[in-house]
Short mmCIF file of N, CA and C in Angstrom, two decimals:
data_model
loop_
_atom_site.label_atom_id
_atom_site.label_comp_id
_atom_site.label_asym_id
_atom_site.label_seq_id
_atom_site.Cartn_x
_atom_site.Cartn_y
_atom_site.Cartn_z
N MET A 1454 -20.76 6.77 -19.78
CA MET A 1454 -19.53 7.33 -19.24
C MET A 1454 -19.59 7.28 -17.71
N ILE A 1455 -18.47 6.94 -17.12
CA ILE A 1455 -18.39 6.84 -15.66
C ILE A 1455 -18.40 8.25 -15.07
N ASP A 1456 -19.26 8.43 -14.08
CA ASP A 1456 -19.40 9.71 -13.39
C ASP A 1456 -18.95 9.53 -11.95
N LEU A 1457 -17.88 10.21 -11.56
CA LEU A 1457 -17.28 10.02 -10.23
C LEU A 1457 -17.71 11.08 -9.22
N ARG A 1458 -18.72 11.87 -9.54
CA ARG A 1458 -19.11 12.93 -8.61
C ARG A 1458 -19.65 12.39 -7.29
N LYS A 1459 -20.11 11.16 -7.27
CA LYS A 1459 -20.62 10.58 -6.02
C LYS A 1459 -19.72 9.45 -5.52
N ILE A 1460 -18.46 9.51 -5.94
CA ILE A 1460 -17.53 8.44 -5.56
C ILE A 1460 -17.39 8.34 -4.04
N GLY A 1461 -17.28 7.13 -3.58
CA GLY A 1461 -17.11 6.89 -2.15
C GLY A 1461 -18.42 6.78 -1.39
N GLU A 1462 -19.54 7.06 -2.05
CA GLU A 1462 -20.82 6.99 -1.35
C GLU A 1462 -21.35 5.57 -1.23
N GLU A 1463 -20.95 4.71 -2.16
CA GLU A 1463 -21.49 3.36 -2.14
C GLU A 1463 -20.44 2.36 -2.61
N CYS A 1464 -20.32 1.28 -1.85
CA CYS A 1464 -19.48 0.15 -2.25
C CYS A 1464 -20.45 -0.89 -2.83
N VAL A 1465 -20.27 -1.24 -4.09
CA VAL A 1465 -21.19 -2.18 -4.74
C VAL A 1465 -20.74 -3.63 -4.59
N TRP A 1466 -19.63 -3.86 -3.91
CA TRP A 1466 -19.12 -5.21 -3.76
C TRP A 1466 -19.94 -6.00 -2.75
N PRO A 1467 -20.19 -7.27 -3.03
CA PRO A 1467 -20.94 -8.10 -2.09
C PRO A 1467 -20.22 -8.16 -0.73
N SER A 1468 -21.00 -8.12 0.32
CA SER A 1468 -20.43 -8.05 1.68
C SER A 1468 -19.61 -9.29 2.03
N HIS A 1469 -19.87 -10.43 1.38
CA HIS A 1469 -19.08 -11.63 1.73
C HIS A 1469 -17.62 -11.51 1.29
N PHE A 1470 -17.29 -10.51 0.47
CA PHE A 1470 -15.88 -10.29 0.10
C PHE A 1470 -15.13 -9.47 1.14
N LYS A 1471 -15.83 -8.90 2.10
CA LYS A 1471 -15.16 -8.08 3.11
C LYS A 1471 -14.24 -8.97 3.97
N PRO A 1472 -12.97 -8.60 4.08
CA PRO A 1472 -12.06 -9.39 4.93
C PRO A 1472 -12.52 -9.39 6.39
N VAL A 1473 -12.45 -10.54 7.02
CA VAL A 1473 -12.80 -10.65 8.43
C VAL A 1473 -11.86 -9.77 9.23
N GLY A 1474 -12.43 -8.93 10.08
CA GLY A 1474 -11.64 -8.04 10.91
C GLY A 1474 -11.21 -6.77 10.21
N TYR A 1475 -11.74 -6.48 9.02
CA TYR A 1475 -11.29 -5.32 8.26
C TYR A 1475 -11.42 -4.02 9.06
N ASP A 1476 -12.46 -3.89 9.84
CA ASP A 1476 -12.66 -2.67 10.61
C ASP A 1476 -11.96 -2.71 11.97
N ASP A 1477 -11.26 -3.79 12.24
CA ASP A 1477 -10.54 -3.95 13.50
C ASP A 1477 -9.04 -3.90 13.24
N LEU A 1478 -8.28 -4.12 14.27
CA LEU A 1478 -6.83 -4.14 14.13
C LEU A 1478 -6.30 -5.50 13.69
N HIS A 1479 -7.14 -6.52 13.68
CA HIS A 1479 -6.69 -7.88 13.39
C HIS A 1479 -7.40 -8.42 12.16
N VAL A 1480 -6.92 -8.01 10.99
CA VAL A 1480 -7.50 -8.46 9.73
C VAL A 1480 -6.96 -9.84 9.41
N GLU A 1481 -7.84 -10.71 8.93
CA GLU A 1481 -7.41 -12.05 8.52
C GLU A 1481 -6.33 -11.95 7.46
N ASP A 1482 -5.56 -13.00 7.30
CA ASP A 1482 -4.52 -12.98 6.28
C ASP A 1482 -5.15 -13.27 4.91
N PHE A 1483 -4.40 -12.92 3.87
CA PHE A 1483 -4.92 -13.07 2.52
C PHE A 1483 -5.23 -14.52 2.18
N ALA A 1484 -4.39 -15.45 2.61
CA ALA A 1484 -4.61 -16.86 2.29
C ALA A 1484 -5.97 -17.34 2.79
N SER A 1485 -6.36 -16.95 4.00
CA SER A 1485 -7.68 -17.32 4.53
C SER A 1485 -8.79 -16.69 3.70
N TRP A 1486 -8.61 -15.40 3.41
CA TRP A 1486 -9.61 -14.68 2.62
C TRP A 1486 -9.77 -15.31 1.24
N TRP A 1487 -8.64 -15.61 0.59
CA TRP A 1487 -8.67 -16.20 -0.75
C TRP A 1487 -9.29 -17.60 -0.70
N GLY A 1488 -9.04 -18.33 0.36
CA GLY A 1488 -9.64 -19.66 0.51
C GLY A 1488 -11.16 -19.58 0.50
N ARG A 1489 -11.72 -18.54 1.08
CA ARG A 1489 -13.17 -18.34 1.10
C ARG A 1489 -13.71 -17.77 -0.20
N ASN A 1490 -12.93 -16.90 -0.85
CA ASN A 1490 -13.47 -16.13 -1.98
C ASN A 1490 -12.88 -16.46 -3.35
N GLY A 1491 -11.81 -17.23 -3.38
CA GLY A 1491 -11.11 -17.48 -4.63
C GLY A 1491 -11.98 -18.06 -5.73
N GLU A 1492 -12.87 -18.98 -5.37
CA GLU A 1492 -13.73 -19.60 -6.39
C GLU A 1492 -14.67 -18.56 -7.02
N LYS A 1493 -15.15 -17.63 -6.22
CA LYS A 1493 -16.07 -16.59 -6.74
C LYS A 1493 -15.32 -15.53 -7.55
N LEU A 1494 -14.00 -15.48 -7.38
CA LEU A 1494 -13.18 -14.48 -8.08
C LEU A 1494 -12.23 -15.11 -9.09
N LYS A 1495 -12.52 -16.34 -9.51
CA LYS A 1495 -11.59 -17.05 -10.39
C LYS A 1495 -11.42 -16.37 -11.75
N HIS A 1496 -12.29 -15.43 -12.09
CA HIS A 1496 -12.16 -14.69 -13.34
C HIS A 1496 -11.14 -13.56 -13.24
N LEU A 1497 -10.57 -13.37 -12.04
CA LEU A 1497 -9.58 -12.32 -11.82
C LEU A 1497 -8.27 -12.93 -11.33
N PRO A 1498 -7.14 -12.30 -11.66
CA PRO A 1498 -5.86 -12.79 -11.12
C PRO A 1498 -5.84 -12.68 -9.60
N GLU A 1499 -5.25 -13.67 -8.96
CA GLU A 1499 -5.15 -13.69 -7.50
C GLU A 1499 -4.42 -12.43 -6.99
N ALA A 1500 -3.36 -12.02 -7.68
CA ALA A 1500 -2.61 -10.83 -7.25
C ALA A 1500 -3.48 -9.58 -7.30
N LEU A 1501 -4.37 -9.49 -8.28
CA LEU A 1501 -5.28 -8.34 -8.36
C LEU A 1501 -6.25 -8.35 -7.17
N ALA A 1502 -6.79 -9.51 -6.88
CA ALA A 1502 -7.73 -9.62 -5.75
C ALA A 1502 -7.04 -9.22 -4.44
N GLU A 1503 -5.79 -9.64 -4.27
CA GLU A 1503 -5.07 -9.30 -3.04
C GLU A 1503 -4.75 -7.81 -2.98
N GLN A 1504 -4.21 -7.30 -4.05
CA GLN A 1504 -3.74 -5.92 -4.07
C GLN A 1504 -4.89 -4.92 -3.97
N TRP A 1505 -6.01 -5.22 -4.56
CA TRP A 1505 -7.07 -4.23 -4.67
C TRP A 1505 -8.26 -4.53 -3.75
N ILE A 1506 -8.94 -5.64 -3.97
CA ILE A 1506 -10.17 -5.93 -3.22
C ILE A 1506 -9.86 -6.23 -1.76
N PHE A 1507 -8.94 -7.15 -1.51
CA PHE A 1507 -8.62 -7.54 -0.14
C PHE A 1507 -7.99 -6.39 0.65
N ARG A 1508 -6.98 -5.74 0.11
CA ARG A 1508 -6.26 -4.70 0.86
C ARG A 1508 -7.07 -3.44 1.10
N HIS A 1509 -7.87 -3.07 0.12
CA HIS A 1509 -8.52 -1.76 0.20
C HIS A 1509 -10.00 -1.82 0.52
N TRP A 1510 -10.62 -2.93 0.26
CA TRP A 1510 -12.05 -3.14 0.49
C TRP A 1510 -12.83 -1.88 0.13
N HIS A 1511 -13.75 -1.42 0.97
CA HIS A 1511 -14.60 -0.28 0.60
C HIS A 1511 -13.85 1.05 0.65
N ASP A 1512 -12.62 1.07 1.10
CA ASP A 1512 -11.83 2.30 1.10
C ASP A 1512 -11.23 2.59 -0.28
N SER A 1513 -11.38 1.68 -1.21
CA SER A 1513 -10.88 1.89 -2.57
C SER A 1513 -11.69 2.98 -3.26
N VAL A 1514 -10.99 3.82 -4.03
CA VAL A 1514 -11.71 4.83 -4.82
C VAL A 1514 -12.55 4.16 -5.90
N ALA A 1515 -12.34 2.88 -6.12
CA ALA A 1515 -13.04 2.19 -7.20
C ALA A 1515 -13.98 1.10 -6.71
N SER A 1516 -14.47 1.22 -5.49
CA SER A 1516 -15.42 0.21 -5.00
C SER A 1516 -16.79 0.36 -5.65
N PHE A 1517 -16.90 1.25 -6.62
CA PHE A 1517 -18.12 1.40 -7.41
C PHE A 1517 -18.14 0.45 -8.62
N ILE A 1518 -17.02 -0.21 -8.89
CA ILE A 1518 -16.91 -1.09 -10.05
C ILE A 1518 -17.46 -2.47 -9.69
N PRO A 1519 -18.50 -2.92 -10.38
CA PRO A 1519 -19.02 -4.28 -10.10
C PRO A 1519 -17.96 -5.33 -10.38
N ILE A 1520 -17.79 -6.25 -9.47
CA ILE A 1520 -16.76 -7.28 -9.58
C ILE A 1520 -17.22 -8.46 -10.44
N GLU A 1521 -18.52 -8.75 -10.40
CA GLU A 1521 -19.03 -9.98 -11.01
C GLU A 1521 -18.71 -10.10 -12.50
N ASP A 1522 -18.85 -9.03 -13.27
CA ASP A 1522 -18.63 -9.12 -14.72
C ASP A 1522 -17.29 -8.50 -15.13
N LEU A 1523 -16.45 -8.23 -14.17
CA LEU A 1523 -15.18 -7.58 -14.43
C LEU A 1523 -14.27 -8.47 -15.26
N GLN A 1524 -13.61 -7.86 -16.24
CA GLN A 1524 -12.63 -8.56 -17.06
C GLN A 1524 -11.27 -7.93 -16.78
N CYS A 1525 -10.22 -8.72 -16.87
CA CYS A 1525 -8.88 -8.22 -16.56
C CYS A 1525 -7.87 -8.84 -17.50
N ARG A 1526 -6.94 -8.01 -17.91
CA ARG A 1526 -5.79 -8.51 -18.67
C ARG A 1526 -4.55 -7.79 -18.13
N GLU A 1527 -3.42 -8.46 -18.24
CA GLU A 1527 -2.17 -7.85 -17.79
C GLU A 1527 -1.39 -7.40 -19.01
N GLU A 1528 -0.92 -6.17 -18.98
CA GLU A 1528 -0.14 -5.60 -20.07
C GLU A 1528 1.15 -5.01 -19.52
N ASN A 1529 2.12 -4.83 -20.39
CA ASN A 1529 3.35 -4.11 -20.04
C ASN A 1529 3.32 -2.78 -20.75
N TRP A 1530 3.44 -1.71 -19.99
CA TRP A 1530 3.36 -0.36 -20.54
C TRP A 1530 4.69 0.36 -20.35
N PRO A 1531 5.07 1.19 -21.32
CA PRO A 1531 6.19 2.11 -21.07
C PRO A 1531 5.81 2.99 -19.88
N ALA A 1532 6.77 3.30 -19.05
CA ALA A 1532 6.51 4.06 -17.82
C ALA A 1532 5.76 5.36 -18.09
N ILE A 1533 6.11 6.06 -19.15
CA ILE A 1533 5.46 7.35 -19.43
C ILE A 1533 3.97 7.18 -19.71
N ASP A 1534 3.56 6.02 -20.27
CA ASP A 1534 2.14 5.80 -20.53
C ASP A 1534 1.33 5.79 -19.24
N PHE A 1535 1.92 5.22 -18.20
CA PHE A 1535 1.20 5.16 -16.92
C PHE A 1535 0.97 6.56 -16.35
N VAL A 1536 1.87 7.46 -16.63
CA VAL A 1536 1.71 8.84 -16.15
C VAL A 1536 0.82 9.64 -17.08
N SER A 1537 0.96 9.46 -18.39
CA SER A 1537 0.28 10.34 -19.35
C SER A 1537 -1.12 9.89 -19.77
N LYS A 1538 -1.44 8.61 -19.69
CA LYS A 1538 -2.72 8.11 -20.20
C LYS A 1538 -3.75 7.81 -19.13
N VAL A 1539 -3.37 8.04 -17.87
CA VAL A 1539 -4.21 7.63 -16.75
C VAL A 1539 -4.65 8.85 -15.95
N GLY A 1540 -5.97 8.98 -15.76
CA GLY A 1540 -6.51 10.04 -14.91
C GLY A 1540 -6.89 9.49 -13.55
N THR A 1541 -7.02 10.38 -12.59
CA THR A 1541 -7.38 9.98 -11.23
C THR A 1541 -8.75 10.54 -10.87
N VAL A 1542 -9.21 10.20 -9.70
CA VAL A 1542 -10.52 10.67 -9.25
C VAL A 1542 -10.59 12.21 -9.29
N ARG A 1543 -9.44 12.85 -9.15
CA ARG A 1543 -9.38 14.31 -9.23
C ARG A 1543 -9.02 14.77 -10.65
N GLY A 1544 -9.24 13.89 -11.61
CA GLY A 1544 -9.03 14.25 -13.01
C GLY A 1544 -7.58 14.20 -13.42
N ASN A 1545 -7.15 15.26 -14.05
CA ASN A 1545 -5.75 15.37 -14.48
C ASN A 1545 -4.98 16.00 -13.33
N GLU A 1546 -4.86 15.23 -12.28
CA GLU A 1546 -4.26 15.68 -11.03
C GLU A 1546 -2.83 16.18 -11.24
N PRO A 1547 -2.53 17.38 -10.78
CA PRO A 1547 -1.15 17.87 -10.94
C PRO A 1547 -0.19 17.04 -10.10
N LEU A 1548 1.00 16.87 -10.63
CA LEU A 1548 2.04 16.11 -9.93
C LEU A 1548 3.17 17.05 -9.54
N ASP A 1549 3.80 16.77 -8.42
CA ASP A 1549 4.91 17.59 -7.93
C ASP A 1549 6.13 16.68 -7.82
N PRO A 1550 6.88 16.50 -8.93
CA PRO A 1550 7.95 15.52 -8.94
C PRO A 1550 9.05 15.75 -7.91
N LYS A 1551 9.42 16.99 -7.66
CA LYS A 1551 10.49 17.25 -6.68
C LYS A 1551 10.04 16.82 -5.29
N HIS A 1552 8.88 17.27 -4.89
CA HIS A 1552 8.34 16.90 -3.57
C HIS A 1552 8.19 15.39 -3.45
N ASP A 1553 7.60 14.77 -4.48
CA ASP A 1553 7.36 13.33 -4.42
C ASP A 1553 8.67 12.55 -4.34
N PHE A 1554 9.68 12.96 -5.09
CA PHE A 1554 10.96 12.27 -5.00
C PHE A 1554 11.56 12.41 -3.61
N ASP A 1555 11.52 13.61 -3.07
CA ASP A 1555 12.07 13.84 -1.73
C ASP A 1555 11.38 12.99 -0.68
N VAL A 1556 10.06 12.87 -0.77
CA VAL A 1556 9.30 12.09 0.22
C VAL A 1556 9.54 10.59 0.03
N PHE A 1557 9.33 10.09 -1.18
CA PHE A 1557 9.40 8.65 -1.41
C PHE A 1557 10.83 8.11 -1.28
N SER A 1558 11.82 8.86 -1.72
CA SER A 1558 13.20 8.38 -1.66
C SER A 1558 13.78 8.46 -0.25
N GLY A 1559 13.12 9.16 0.64
CA GLY A 1559 13.60 9.29 2.01
C GLY A 1559 14.40 10.56 2.26
N ARG A 1560 14.61 11.37 1.24
CA ARG A 1560 15.37 12.61 1.44
C ARG A 1560 14.70 13.52 2.47
N LYS A 1561 13.38 13.53 2.47
CA LYS A 1561 12.65 14.42 3.38
C LYS A 1561 12.42 13.79 4.75
N THR A 1562 12.22 12.47 4.76
CA THR A 1562 11.82 11.81 6.00
C THR A 1562 12.95 11.00 6.65
N GLY A 1563 13.99 10.71 5.88
CA GLY A 1563 15.07 9.87 6.40
C GLY A 1563 14.83 8.39 6.20
N GLU A 1564 13.67 8.03 5.66
CA GLU A 1564 13.37 6.62 5.42
C GLU A 1564 12.71 6.45 4.07
N LYS A 1565 13.29 5.60 3.26
CA LYS A 1565 12.75 5.33 1.93
C LYS A 1565 11.43 4.58 2.09
N LEU A 1566 10.39 5.04 1.39
CA LEU A 1566 9.09 4.39 1.47
C LEU A 1566 9.06 3.10 0.66
N LEU A 1567 8.13 2.20 1.02
CA LEU A 1567 8.02 0.91 0.33
C LEU A 1567 7.85 1.08 -1.17
N THR A 1568 7.12 2.10 -1.58
CA THR A 1568 6.93 2.36 -3.00
C THR A 1568 8.26 2.53 -3.70
N ALA A 1569 9.17 3.27 -3.09
CA ALA A 1569 10.49 3.50 -3.69
C ALA A 1569 11.35 2.25 -3.59
N LYS A 1570 11.28 1.55 -2.48
CA LYS A 1570 12.06 0.32 -2.33
C LYS A 1570 11.69 -0.70 -3.40
N ALA A 1571 10.39 -0.83 -3.68
CA ALA A 1571 9.94 -1.78 -4.70
C ALA A 1571 10.51 -1.42 -6.06
N MET A 1572 10.65 -0.14 -6.33
CA MET A 1572 11.13 0.30 -7.63
C MET A 1572 12.65 0.13 -7.77
N ASP A 1573 13.35 -0.10 -6.66
CA ASP A 1573 14.80 -0.31 -6.73
C ASP A 1573 15.17 -1.48 -7.65
N SER A 1574 14.27 -2.44 -7.77
CA SER A 1574 14.51 -3.58 -8.65
C SER A 1574 14.17 -3.26 -10.10
N GLY A 1575 13.57 -2.10 -10.34
CA GLY A 1575 13.21 -1.69 -11.70
C GLY A 1575 11.76 -1.94 -12.06
N ARG A 1576 11.05 -2.70 -11.22
CA ARG A 1576 9.64 -3.01 -11.48
C ARG A 1576 8.88 -3.00 -10.15
N TRP A 1577 7.60 -2.66 -10.23
CA TRP A 1577 6.77 -2.71 -9.03
C TRP A 1577 6.62 -4.15 -8.56
N ASP A 1578 6.31 -4.31 -7.28
CA ASP A 1578 6.10 -5.64 -6.73
C ASP A 1578 4.76 -6.23 -7.18
N TYR A 1579 3.78 -5.38 -7.45
CA TYR A 1579 2.48 -5.78 -8.00
C TYR A 1579 2.18 -4.86 -9.17
N PRO A 1580 1.47 -5.37 -10.17
CA PRO A 1580 1.05 -4.46 -11.25
C PRO A 1580 0.11 -3.38 -10.69
N VAL A 1581 0.18 -2.19 -11.25
CA VAL A 1581 -0.80 -1.17 -10.91
C VAL A 1581 -2.12 -1.55 -11.58
N VAL A 1582 -3.21 -0.92 -11.18
CA VAL A 1582 -4.54 -1.29 -11.67
C VAL A 1582 -5.23 -0.07 -12.27
N VAL A 1583 -5.70 -0.22 -13.51
CA VAL A 1583 -6.45 0.84 -14.18
C VAL A 1583 -7.74 0.26 -14.74
N LEU A 1584 -8.71 1.12 -14.95
CA LEU A 1584 -9.98 0.77 -15.56
C LEU A 1584 -10.07 1.45 -16.91
N GLU A 1585 -10.41 0.70 -17.95
CA GLU A 1585 -10.60 1.30 -19.27
C GLU A 1585 -11.76 2.29 -19.23
N THR A 1586 -11.52 3.47 -19.77
CA THR A 1586 -12.56 4.49 -19.89
C THR A 1586 -12.48 5.08 -21.30
N PRO A 1587 -12.96 4.35 -22.31
CA PRO A 1587 -12.78 4.77 -23.70
C PRO A 1587 -13.35 6.16 -24.01
N GLU A 1588 -14.39 6.56 -23.29
CA GLU A 1588 -15.01 7.88 -23.50
C GLU A 1588 -14.50 8.90 -22.48
N GLY A 1589 -13.51 8.50 -21.69
CA GLY A 1589 -13.07 9.34 -20.59
C GLY A 1589 -14.00 9.13 -19.40
N PHE A 1590 -13.98 10.07 -18.46
CA PHE A 1590 -14.85 9.96 -17.28
C PHE A 1590 -15.09 11.36 -16.72
N ILE A 1591 -16.11 11.47 -15.88
CA ILE A 1591 -16.40 12.71 -15.17
C ILE A 1591 -15.72 12.61 -13.82
N ASP A 1592 -14.80 13.55 -13.52
CA ASP A 1592 -14.07 13.46 -12.25
C ASP A 1592 -14.96 13.90 -11.08
N CYS A 1593 -14.41 13.89 -9.88
CA CYS A 1593 -15.20 14.12 -8.67
C CYS A 1593 -15.80 15.52 -8.58
N ILE A 1594 -15.28 16.47 -9.36
CA ILE A 1594 -15.88 17.81 -9.32
C ILE A 1594 -16.68 18.14 -10.59
N GLY A 1595 -16.85 17.13 -11.46
CA GLY A 1595 -17.72 17.30 -12.61
C GLY A 1595 -17.05 17.65 -13.93
N VAL A 1596 -15.73 17.55 -13.98
CA VAL A 1596 -15.00 17.85 -15.22
C VAL A 1596 -14.86 16.58 -16.05
N HIS A 1597 -15.15 16.70 -17.35
CA HIS A 1597 -14.97 15.55 -18.26
C HIS A 1597 -13.47 15.39 -18.53
N ILE A 1598 -12.93 14.28 -18.08
CA ILE A 1598 -11.51 13.98 -18.26
C ILE A 1598 -11.38 13.02 -19.44
N GLN A 1599 -10.63 13.43 -20.43
CA GLN A 1599 -10.50 12.61 -21.63
C GLN A 1599 -9.28 11.72 -21.52
N ALA A 1600 -9.28 10.88 -20.51
CA ALA A 1600 -8.20 9.91 -20.30
C ALA A 1600 -8.74 8.53 -20.67
N LYS A 1601 -7.92 7.73 -21.28
CA LYS A 1601 -8.33 6.39 -21.70
C LYS A 1601 -8.48 5.44 -20.53
N TYR A 1602 -7.87 5.82 -19.37
CA TYR A 1602 -7.88 4.94 -18.21
C TYR A 1602 -8.08 5.74 -16.94
N PHE A 1603 -8.73 5.10 -15.98
CA PHE A 1603 -8.94 5.65 -14.64
C PHE A 1603 -8.08 4.85 -13.68
N LEU A 1604 -7.33 5.53 -12.82
CA LEU A 1604 -6.44 4.87 -11.88
C LEU A 1604 -7.24 4.28 -10.72
N VAL A 1605 -7.20 2.96 -10.61
CA VAL A 1605 -7.92 2.22 -9.57
C VAL A 1605 -7.02 2.06 -8.34
N GLU A 1606 -5.80 1.61 -8.56
CA GLU A 1606 -4.88 1.35 -7.45
C GLU A 1606 -3.46 1.57 -7.96
N GLY A 1607 -2.69 2.34 -7.19
CA GLY A 1607 -1.31 2.63 -7.56
C GLY A 1607 -1.03 4.12 -7.58
N HIS A 1608 -1.76 4.88 -6.78
CA HIS A 1608 -1.60 6.34 -6.77
C HIS A 1608 -0.20 6.78 -6.35
N LYS A 1609 0.33 6.17 -5.30
CA LYS A 1609 1.67 6.54 -4.85
C LYS A 1609 2.72 6.12 -5.87
N ARG A 1610 2.50 4.95 -6.45
CA ARG A 1610 3.46 4.49 -7.46
C ARG A 1610 3.46 5.42 -8.67
N ARG A 1611 2.31 5.93 -9.03
CA ARG A 1611 2.23 6.88 -10.15
C ARG A 1611 3.04 8.14 -9.83
N ARG A 1612 2.89 8.63 -8.62
CA ARG A 1612 3.61 9.84 -8.21
C ARG A 1612 5.13 9.61 -8.22
N TYR A 1613 5.57 8.47 -7.68
CA TYR A 1613 7.01 8.21 -7.61
C TYR A 1613 7.58 7.95 -9.00
N LEU A 1614 6.84 7.22 -9.81
CA LEU A 1614 7.29 6.96 -11.18
C LEU A 1614 7.46 8.27 -11.94
N ASN A 1615 6.50 9.18 -11.80
CA ASN A 1615 6.61 10.48 -12.44
C ASN A 1615 7.85 11.23 -11.95
N ALA A 1616 8.11 11.16 -10.66
CA ALA A 1616 9.29 11.84 -10.10
C ALA A 1616 10.58 11.26 -10.70
N LEU A 1617 10.64 9.94 -10.83
CA LEU A 1617 11.82 9.32 -11.42
C LEU A 1617 11.99 9.73 -12.88
N LEU A 1618 10.90 9.75 -13.62
CA LEU A 1618 10.96 10.14 -15.04
C LEU A 1618 11.42 11.59 -15.18
N GLU A 1619 10.94 12.46 -14.30
CA GLU A 1619 11.34 13.87 -14.33
C GLU A 1619 12.83 14.03 -14.04
N ARG A 1620 13.40 13.10 -13.30
CA ARG A 1620 14.83 13.13 -12.98
C ARG A 1620 15.67 12.47 -14.07
N GLY A 1621 15.00 11.98 -15.13
CA GLY A 1621 15.71 11.38 -16.25
C GLY A 1621 16.06 9.92 -16.07
N ALA A 1622 15.45 9.27 -15.09
CA ALA A 1622 15.73 7.85 -14.85
C ALA A 1622 15.24 7.01 -16.03
N SER A 1623 15.97 5.98 -16.32
CA SER A 1623 15.57 5.02 -17.33
C SER A 1623 14.75 3.94 -16.62
N ILE A 1624 13.49 3.86 -16.95
CA ILE A 1624 12.57 2.96 -16.25
C ILE A 1624 12.09 1.89 -17.22
N ALA A 1625 12.13 0.64 -16.77
CA ALA A 1625 11.63 -0.47 -17.58
C ALA A 1625 10.12 -0.36 -17.76
N ASP A 1626 9.61 -1.07 -18.75
CA ASP A 1626 8.16 -1.17 -18.89
C ASP A 1626 7.59 -1.75 -17.60
N GLN A 1627 6.38 -1.32 -17.26
CA GLN A 1627 5.76 -1.74 -16.01
C GLN A 1627 4.51 -2.57 -16.28
N SER A 1628 4.27 -3.56 -15.43
CA SER A 1628 3.07 -4.38 -15.54
C SER A 1628 1.86 -3.60 -15.04
N VAL A 1629 0.77 -3.73 -15.78
CA VAL A 1629 -0.47 -3.04 -15.45
C VAL A 1629 -1.62 -4.02 -15.59
N PHE A 1630 -2.48 -4.10 -14.58
CA PHE A 1630 -3.73 -4.83 -14.72
C PHE A 1630 -4.73 -3.85 -15.32
N VAL A 1631 -5.24 -4.18 -16.50
CA VAL A 1631 -6.23 -3.34 -17.17
C VAL A 1631 -7.60 -4.00 -17.00
N LEU A 1632 -8.50 -3.27 -16.34
CA LEU A 1632 -9.84 -3.77 -16.08
C LEU A 1632 -10.81 -3.24 -17.12
N CYS A 1633 -11.79 -4.04 -17.43
CA CYS A 1633 -12.90 -3.62 -18.27
C CYS A 1633 -14.17 -4.06 -17.57
N SER A 1634 -15.11 -3.14 -17.40
CA SER A 1634 -16.36 -3.46 -16.75
C SER A 1634 -17.50 -3.20 -17.74
N PRO A 1635 -17.97 -4.26 -18.42
CA PRO A 1635 -19.05 -4.08 -19.40
C PRO A 1635 -20.28 -3.39 -18.84
N SER A 1636 -20.59 -3.61 -17.56
CA SER A 1636 -21.78 -2.98 -16.98
C SER A 1636 -21.62 -1.48 -16.79
N LEU A 1637 -20.39 -0.97 -16.84
CA LEU A 1637 -20.17 0.48 -16.70
C LEU A 1637 -20.06 1.19 -18.04
N LEU A 1638 -19.90 0.44 -19.13
CA LEU A 1638 -19.73 1.07 -20.44
C LEU A 1638 -21.06 1.50 -21.03
#
């Protein structure tokens, strides 16, 4: 079972995957990065590599997942499944749909956030990313969370999707990258 009590302490990803300039203001573009790393990551969808590994590097809550043996499949899930079947690093994290709708839709800030703009078309611009956790997982404070999936990438999208569902919006099925890491099972 995955234990997240020491999450963020170690990035297990090989250093050659780190985007050039990641710690600076001038990060290389994805095309350059993919040109260097695509062959080593050919077992993963290019969009997953861009959305998760390239964009977040060691700042990802899931940089503890070994990349080398990672398996990925893309599925379409009913929107409610993404909210109800997925736990976060903080376990069964409470959601505040009113606050989240006000922030993401621009009611609170005057500007609609990219997360909300992407959903205007009915689907996210990239699939969200989850890790299979058939036995659940231990969250960052030591609680056993009996969720079938751990949220790797898409925390803001989860919050906004929940806010839309709470408002009674009819939401299309959403694309999800489902990861399986045999070395973590």
